[in-house]
Amino acid sequence: MRKGLFLVMLGLMLVLTAACGSANEGDTGNGNGAGTNTQTNTDDDTGGTNDGGAENDPATGENGSPADEDGTLSKAIERGYITVGFANEEPYAYMQADGTLTGEAVEIAKAVLGNLGIEEVRGELTEFSGLISGLQAGRFDVITAGMFVNPTRCAQVAFADPEYRIGEAIAVKAGNPLELRSYEDIGSKEAKVAVMTGAEEIALLEKSGVPASLIIQVPDQNAAISALQAGRVDAITMTGPALQSRLDTANDANLERVADFEQPVIDGESVFGYGASAFRQQDTAFRDAFNTELQKLKDAGELLTLMEPFGFTEEELPGDMTAEALCSE
């Protein structure tokens, strides 16, 4: 009797156990139920802006992953804005006194992103040397700082196609007392030169024979001007439009731009820099969409219109140069 009762109770327990197991398996289904929500809530937050980053899309996987290559773009369109990194470097990207973010790179980005459906561009001020790490860390989603495209940076970010082509320039004390007219002159005459940390000019100076002991790295353009005014350096260098912008702002009769400056020649070729916006490497679909709209601006002649207010001319247009070609050099 007792044995029979025990077998009946054991059978009931097995039935109940099977039923519970079946119910729990339903939480991992593919529909709109609890399983999907749990996946969304536990994904890492690796996206873009300072309000906590872009949320992950439960339908497509982690932001920027192969399952959702345009995740950053689609999320920016949905929330109505995107955050860009800039280094307060005129004329490329800088904040005006009234808090307005502008500059050559910024205005081009605003036009392109607006055509992609992103209504607002917000800025995150960062030292130039920290822009790539800030992008990778998700502090912002695009770098709009007129950053030169080179193979070293190409290994870290996904560049859009270039927006401009530009040469270098130097400024010295009025009268050019050391007669500096090239990077080679800086090295041979043992002149100290100030350059922004992380800038392309550092490598160009070194390749032109200027020893590291003569290259004084400063955090931004204004610090370079201050160093020259104070006599801590004999020259400063940056791209032509950037240097002219700083000299115009400083309005200091004791400083002058070297008019007959010779462009650096590396491996037998005169060097020009090509500037472009930069994206995280996983955001290639976003970058490609950006390139499509950028090409439309170029074809319509609107790129020059956006650049002209910042001192750029037709000579600075990038032609048919692409990021792919620059990255493979």
Short mmCIF file of C-alpha atoms in Angstrom, two decimals:
data_model
loop_
_atom_site.label_atom_id
_atom_site.label_comp_id
_atom_site.label_asym_id
_atom_site.label_seq_id
_atom_site.Cartn_x
_atom_site.Cartn_y
_atom_site.Cartn_z
CA MET A 1 0.00 0.00 0.00
CA ARG A 2 2.69 2.42 1.07
CA LYS A 3 4.83 1.40 -1.90
CA GLY A 4 1.95 2.09 -4.31
CA LEU A 5 1.28 5.49 -2.75
CA PHE A 6 4.97 6.38 -3.05
CA LEU A 7 5.00 5.55 -6.77
CA VAL A 8 1.91 7.72 -7.39
CA MET A 9 3.47 10.72 -5.61
CA LEU A 10 6.76 10.26 -7.51
CA GLY A 11 4.88 10.29 -10.82
CA LEU A 12 3.09 13.52 -9.90
CA MET A 13 6.42 15.19 -9.02
CA LEU A 14 7.94 14.25 -12.39
CA VAL A 15 4.98 15.74 -14.27
CA LEU A 16 5.21 19.02 -12.32
CA THR A 17 8.97 19.23 -12.88
CA ALA A 18 8.60 18.82 -16.67
CA ALA A 19 5.90 21.51 -16.80
CA CYS A 20 8.08 24.04 -14.93
CA GLY A 21 11.03 23.36 -17.21
CA SER A 22 8.94 24.01 -20.29
CA ALA A 23 7.70 27.34 -18.90
CA ASN A 24 11.24 28.57 -18.12
CA GLU A 25 12.46 27.78 -21.63
CA GLY A 26 9.93 30.27 -23.01
CA ASP A 27 11.94 33.20 -21.47
CA THR A 28 14.65 32.80 -24.13
CA GLY A 29 12.38 32.91 -27.15
CA ASN A 30 12.81 35.11 -30.24
CA GLY A 31 9.61 37.15 -29.99
CA ASN A 32 8.84 40.33 -28.08
CA GLY A 33 8.68 38.62 -24.73
CA ALA A 34 10.86 38.68 -21.65
CA GLY A 35 13.79 36.93 -23.27
CA THR A 36 14.41 39.82 -25.69
CA ASN A 37 14.16 42.43 -22.94
CA THR A 38 16.64 40.58 -20.74
CA GLN A 39 19.17 40.50 -23.58
CA THR A 40 18.78 44.24 -24.11
CA ASN A 41 19.24 45.12 -20.46
CA THR A 42 22.39 43.06 -20.03
CA ASP A 43 24.28 44.21 -23.13
CA ASP A 44 27.35 46.40 -22.46
CA ASP A 45 26.87 50.11 -23.15
CA THR A 46 29.63 50.90 -25.62
CA GLY A 47 28.04 53.64 -27.69
CA GLY A 48 28.69 57.27 -28.15
CA THR A 49 27.73 60.28 -26.14
CA ASN A 50 28.18 61.69 -22.68
CA ASP A 51 24.61 61.03 -21.64
CA GLY A 52 25.56 57.41 -21.03
CA GLY A 53 26.27 56.24 -24.55
CA ALA A 54 24.12 54.76 -27.27
CA GLU A 55 21.79 51.97 -26.18
CA ASN A 56 22.00 48.61 -27.88
CA ASP A 57 19.29 47.54 -30.28
CA PRO A 58 17.78 44.20 -29.19
CA ALA A 59 16.85 43.40 -32.75
CA THR A 60 20.33 43.75 -34.17
CA GLY A 61 22.89 43.15 -31.43
CA GLU A 62 25.59 45.30 -29.89
CA ASN A 63 26.14 48.84 -31.15
CA GLY A 64 28.65 48.84 -34.02
CA SER A 65 28.87 45.04 -34.22
CA PRO A 66 28.74 43.24 -37.57
CA ALA A 67 25.06 42.51 -36.88
CA ASP A 68 24.35 46.27 -36.70
CA GLU A 69 27.04 48.11 -38.58
CA ASP A 70 25.01 51.32 -38.76
CA GLY A 71 23.91 51.20 -35.12
CA THR A 72 25.54 54.51 -34.18
CA LEU A 73 23.92 56.29 -37.11
CA SER A 74 20.45 54.85 -36.58
CA LYS A 75 20.54 55.66 -32.86
CA ALA A 76 21.67 59.23 -33.54
CA ILE A 77 18.80 59.70 -35.98
CA GLU A 78 16.37 58.31 -33.43
CA ARG A 79 17.49 60.58 -30.56
CA GLY A 80 17.92 63.61 -32.84
CA TYR A 81 21.56 64.51 -32.19
CA ILE A 82 25.13 63.27 -32.27
CA THR A 83 28.20 64.28 -30.26
CA VAL A 84 31.46 65.06 -32.05
CA GLY A 85 34.97 65.46 -30.67
CA PHE A 86 36.89 68.65 -31.43
CA ALA A 87 40.11 70.30 -30.24
CA ASN A 88 39.20 74.01 -30.39
CA GLU A 89 41.52 74.47 -33.36
CA GLU A 90 40.62 77.28 -35.72
CA PRO A 91 39.59 77.22 -38.51
CA TYR A 92 38.73 73.52 -38.35
CA ALA A 93 36.55 73.13 -35.26
CA TYR A 94 36.13 75.56 -32.39
CA MET A 95 33.62 77.02 -29.94
CA GLN A 96 32.60 80.64 -30.40
CA ALA A 97 32.09 83.02 -27.46
CA ASP A 98 28.33 82.43 -27.55
CA GLY A 99 28.83 78.66 -27.27
CA THR A 100 28.20 77.90 -30.94
CA LEU A 101 30.30 75.08 -32.38
CA THR A 102 31.64 75.94 -35.83
CA GLY A 103 34.62 75.61 -38.15
CA GLU A 104 35.36 74.08 -41.54
CA ALA A 105 35.12 70.46 -40.38
CA VAL A 106 32.09 71.14 -38.20
CA GLU A 107 30.06 72.92 -40.87
CA ILE A 108 30.76 70.17 -43.39
CA ALA A 109 29.75 67.56 -40.81
CA LYS A 110 26.55 69.47 -40.00
CA ALA A 111 25.59 69.52 -43.68
CA VAL A 112 26.37 65.83 -44.21
CA LEU A 113 24.77 64.64 -40.97
CA GLY A 114 21.72 66.81 -41.60
CA ASN A 115 21.25 65.08 -44.96
CA LEU A 116 21.49 61.76 -43.10
CA GLY A 117 18.67 62.80 -40.79
CA ILE A 118 20.60 63.94 -37.70
CA GLU A 119 19.18 67.29 -36.66
CA GLU A 120 21.71 68.47 -34.06
CA VAL A 121 25.50 68.29 -33.63
CA ARG A 122 26.89 68.64 -30.11
CA GLY A 123 30.57 69.10 -29.28
CA GLU A 124 32.92 67.53 -26.76
CA LEU A 125 36.09 69.60 -26.30
CA THR A 126 39.20 67.40 -26.12
CA GLU A 127 42.93 67.98 -26.46
CA PHE A 128 44.00 66.98 -29.95
CA SER A 129 46.21 64.18 -28.63
CA GLY A 130 43.18 62.63 -26.88
CA LEU A 131 40.70 62.68 -29.76
CA ILE A 132 41.29 59.13 -31.01
CA SER A 133 41.24 57.59 -27.53
CA GLY A 134 38.11 59.60 -26.71
CA LEU A 135 36.40 58.27 -29.83
CA GLN A 136 37.39 54.71 -29.01
CA ALA A 137 36.16 55.12 -25.43
CA GLY A 138 32.73 56.29 -26.62
CA ARG A 139 32.92 59.86 -25.32
CA PHE A 140 31.75 60.98 -28.77
CA ASP A 141 30.82 59.29 -32.04
CA VAL A 142 32.75 61.25 -34.69
CA ILE A 143 35.94 63.31 -34.73
CA THR A 144 35.42 66.58 -36.61
CA ALA A 145 38.75 68.32 -36.09
CA GLY A 146 40.30 68.53 -39.55
CA MET A 147 42.49 65.57 -38.60
CA PHE A 148 45.09 64.56 -41.18
CA VAL A 149 44.70 61.07 -42.62
CA ASN A 150 47.80 58.90 -42.27
CA PRO A 151 48.45 55.14 -42.04
CA THR A 152 49.17 55.23 -38.30
CA ARG A 153 45.81 56.81 -37.55
CA CYS A 154 44.11 54.58 -40.12
CA ALA A 155 45.04 51.62 -37.92
CA GLN A 156 42.99 53.17 -35.10
CA VAL A 157 39.98 54.83 -36.75
CA ALA A 158 37.88 54.65 -39.90
CA PHE A 159 38.41 57.86 -41.86
CA ALA A 160 35.88 59.38 -44.21
CA ASP A 161 37.20 60.66 -47.53
CA PRO A 162 39.14 63.93 -47.23
CA GLU A 163 37.50 67.34 -47.18
CA TYR A 164 40.57 69.44 -47.94
CA ARG A 165 44.25 69.41 -48.92
CA ILE A 166 46.54 71.79 -47.11
CA GLY A 167 50.19 72.70 -46.65
CA GLU A 168 52.25 73.68 -43.63
CA ALA A 169 53.30 77.13 -42.41
CA ILE A 170 55.52 78.68 -39.77
CA ALA A 171 55.48 81.93 -37.80
CA VAL A 172 58.46 83.66 -36.21
CA LYS A 173 59.35 86.92 -34.49
CA ALA A 174 58.97 89.98 -36.74
CA GLY A 175 61.84 90.30 -39.19
CA ASN A 176 62.58 86.57 -39.04
CA PRO A 177 65.85 87.06 -37.15
CA LEU A 178 67.04 83.47 -37.70
CA GLU A 179 65.97 83.50 -41.37
CA LEU A 180 63.90 80.33 -41.01
CA ARG A 181 62.25 79.37 -44.30
CA SER A 182 61.92 75.60 -44.02
CA TYR A 183 61.84 72.76 -41.52
CA GLU A 184 65.43 71.99 -42.53
CA ASP A 185 66.41 75.52 -41.47
CA ILE A 186 64.90 74.90 -38.03
CA GLY A 187 67.12 71.85 -37.58
CA SER A 188 70.32 73.25 -39.03
CA LYS A 189 70.06 76.50 -37.06
CA GLU A 190 69.05 74.70 -33.86
CA ALA A 191 65.90 76.76 -33.50
CA LYS A 192 63.22 75.67 -31.05
CA VAL A 193 59.78 75.16 -32.58
CA ALA A 194 56.42 74.79 -30.84
CA VAL A 195 53.90 72.30 -32.22
CA MET A 196 50.64 70.93 -30.88
CA THR A 197 50.89 67.54 -29.16
CA GLY A 198 49.73 64.74 -31.47
CA ALA A 199 49.89 66.90 -34.61
CA GLU A 200 51.19 65.65 -37.95
CA GLU A 201 53.88 68.34 -37.93
CA ILE A 202 55.90 66.44 -35.30
CA ALA A 203 56.62 63.58 -37.71
CA LEU A 204 57.29 65.99 -40.57
CA LEU A 205 59.81 67.92 -38.47
CA GLU A 206 61.58 64.74 -37.41
CA LYS A 207 61.74 63.46 -41.00
CA SER A 208 63.17 66.84 -41.99
CA GLY A 209 66.06 66.40 -39.60
CA VAL A 210 64.82 68.38 -36.60
CA PRO A 211 65.87 66.61 -33.37
CA ALA A 212 63.24 65.93 -30.72
CA SER A 213 65.06 68.21 -28.28
CA LEU A 214 64.13 71.21 -30.45
CA ILE A 215 60.44 70.24 -30.81
CA ILE A 216 58.47 71.81 -27.95
CA GLN A 217 55.05 70.18 -27.72
CA VAL A 218 52.16 72.33 -26.47
CA PRO A 219 48.52 71.44 -25.76
CA ASP A 220 46.88 73.77 -28.29
CA GLN A 221 47.38 76.55 -30.83
CA ASN A 222 47.06 79.38 -28.33
CA ALA A 223 49.82 77.86 -26.22
CA ALA A 224 52.06 77.86 -29.30
CA ILE A 225 51.41 81.56 -29.88
CA SER A 226 52.13 82.29 -26.22
CA ALA A 227 55.40 80.35 -26.37
CA LEU A 228 56.56 82.40 -29.37
CA GLN A 229 55.52 85.69 -27.78
CA ALA A 230 57.37 84.81 -24.58
CA GLY A 231 60.54 83.82 -26.43
CA ARG A 232 60.43 80.20 -25.28
CA VAL A 233 60.60 79.10 -28.91
CA ASP A 234 61.93 80.62 -32.13
CA ALA A 235 59.10 79.45 -34.37
CA ILE A 236 55.72 77.76 -34.35
CA THR A 237 54.23 75.53 -37.02
CA MET A 238 50.77 74.32 -38.01
CA THR A 239 48.72 74.20 -41.20
CA GLY A 240 48.41 77.40 -43.21
CA PRO A 241 44.79 78.29 -42.42
CA ALA A 242 45.21 77.42 -38.74
CA LEU A 243 48.32 79.57 -38.39
CA GLN A 244 46.77 82.53 -40.17
CA SER A 245 43.69 82.30 -37.96
CA ARG A 246 45.82 82.37 -34.78
CA LEU A 247 47.93 85.29 -36.01
CA ASP A 248 44.83 87.26 -36.95
CA THR A 249 43.38 86.68 -33.50
CA ALA A 250 46.62 87.52 -31.69
CA ASN A 251 47.00 90.74 -33.73
CA ASP A 252 50.59 91.02 -32.53
CA ALA A 253 52.92 93.17 -34.67
CA ASN A 254 55.89 91.35 -33.14
CA LEU A 255 54.93 88.10 -34.90
CA GLU A 256 54.86 87.30 -38.59
CA ARG A 257 54.11 84.42 -40.92
CA VAL A 258 57.01 83.37 -43.14
CA ALA A 259 55.69 84.15 -46.60
CA ASP A 260 58.30 82.21 -48.56
CA PHE A 261 58.14 79.05 -46.46
CA GLU A 262 59.20 75.91 -48.34
CA GLN A 263 56.84 72.96 -47.97
CA PRO A 264 58.43 69.85 -46.40
CA VAL A 265 59.83 67.38 -48.92
CA ILE A 266 59.69 63.77 -47.72
CA ASP A 267 61.04 60.95 -49.89
CA GLY A 268 61.39 63.35 -52.79
CA GLU A 269 57.80 64.62 -52.70
CA SER A 270 56.32 67.85 -51.39
CA VAL A 271 54.04 66.95 -48.51
CA PHE A 272 50.44 68.07 -48.25
CA GLY A 273 48.02 66.98 -45.57
CA TYR A 274 44.49 65.77 -46.22
CA GLY A 275 41.92 66.34 -43.46
CA ALA A 276 38.84 64.21 -42.81
CA SER A 277 36.27 63.18 -40.23
CA ALA A 278 36.98 59.98 -38.31
CA PHE A 279 34.75 57.19 -37.00
CA ARG A 280 35.19 54.13 -34.82
CA GLN A 281 36.46 51.21 -36.87
CA GLN A 282 33.27 49.21 -36.29
CA ASP A 283 31.15 52.09 -37.65
CA THR A 284 32.03 51.50 -41.29
CA ALA A 285 28.40 51.67 -42.44
CA PHE A 286 28.10 55.09 -40.78
CA ARG A 287 31.35 56.18 -42.43
CA ASP A 288 30.17 54.94 -45.83
CA ALA A 289 26.86 56.80 -45.51
CA PHE A 290 28.81 59.93 -44.56
CA ASN A 291 31.03 59.49 -47.64
CA THR A 292 28.00 59.20 -49.92
CA GLU A 293 26.58 62.52 -48.75
CA LEU A 294 30.02 64.17 -48.74
CA GLN A 295 30.51 63.20 -52.38
CA LYS A 296 27.17 64.80 -53.22
CA LEU A 297 28.42 68.08 -51.72
CA LYS A 298 31.61 67.82 -53.78
CA ASP A 299 29.73 67.07 -57.00
CA ALA A 300 27.34 70.00 -56.44
CA GLY A 301 30.16 72.45 -55.69
CA GLU A 302 28.78 73.00 -52.20
CA LEU A 303 31.92 71.82 -50.37
CA LEU A 304 33.86 74.95 -51.29
CA THR A 305 30.90 77.12 -50.27
CA LEU A 306 31.01 75.61 -46.79
CA MET A 307 34.81 76.03 -46.52
CA GLU A 308 35.27 79.55 -47.90
CA PRO A 309 34.14 81.41 -44.75
CA PHE A 310 37.07 79.79 -42.92
CA GLY A 311 39.78 80.93 -45.32
CA PHE A 312 39.85 77.95 -47.67
CA THR A 313 40.04 78.39 -51.43
CA GLU A 314 39.66 76.18 -54.48
CA GLU A 315 43.36 75.33 -54.09
CA GLU A 316 42.53 73.47 -50.87
CA LEU A 317 39.90 71.17 -52.41
CA PRO A 318 40.93 67.48 -52.10
CA GLY A 319 40.27 66.47 -55.70
CA ASP A 320 39.67 62.75 -56.18
CA MET A 321 41.82 61.68 -53.22
CA THR A 322 40.27 59.00 -51.00
CA ALA A 323 40.90 57.81 -47.47
CA GLU A 324 41.63 54.34 -48.82
CA ALA A 325 44.49 55.68 -50.95
CA LEU A 326 45.92 57.75 -48.10
CA CYS A 327 45.74 54.85 -45.66
CA SER A 328 47.66 52.59 -48.02
CA GLU A 329 50.59 54.96 -48.51
#
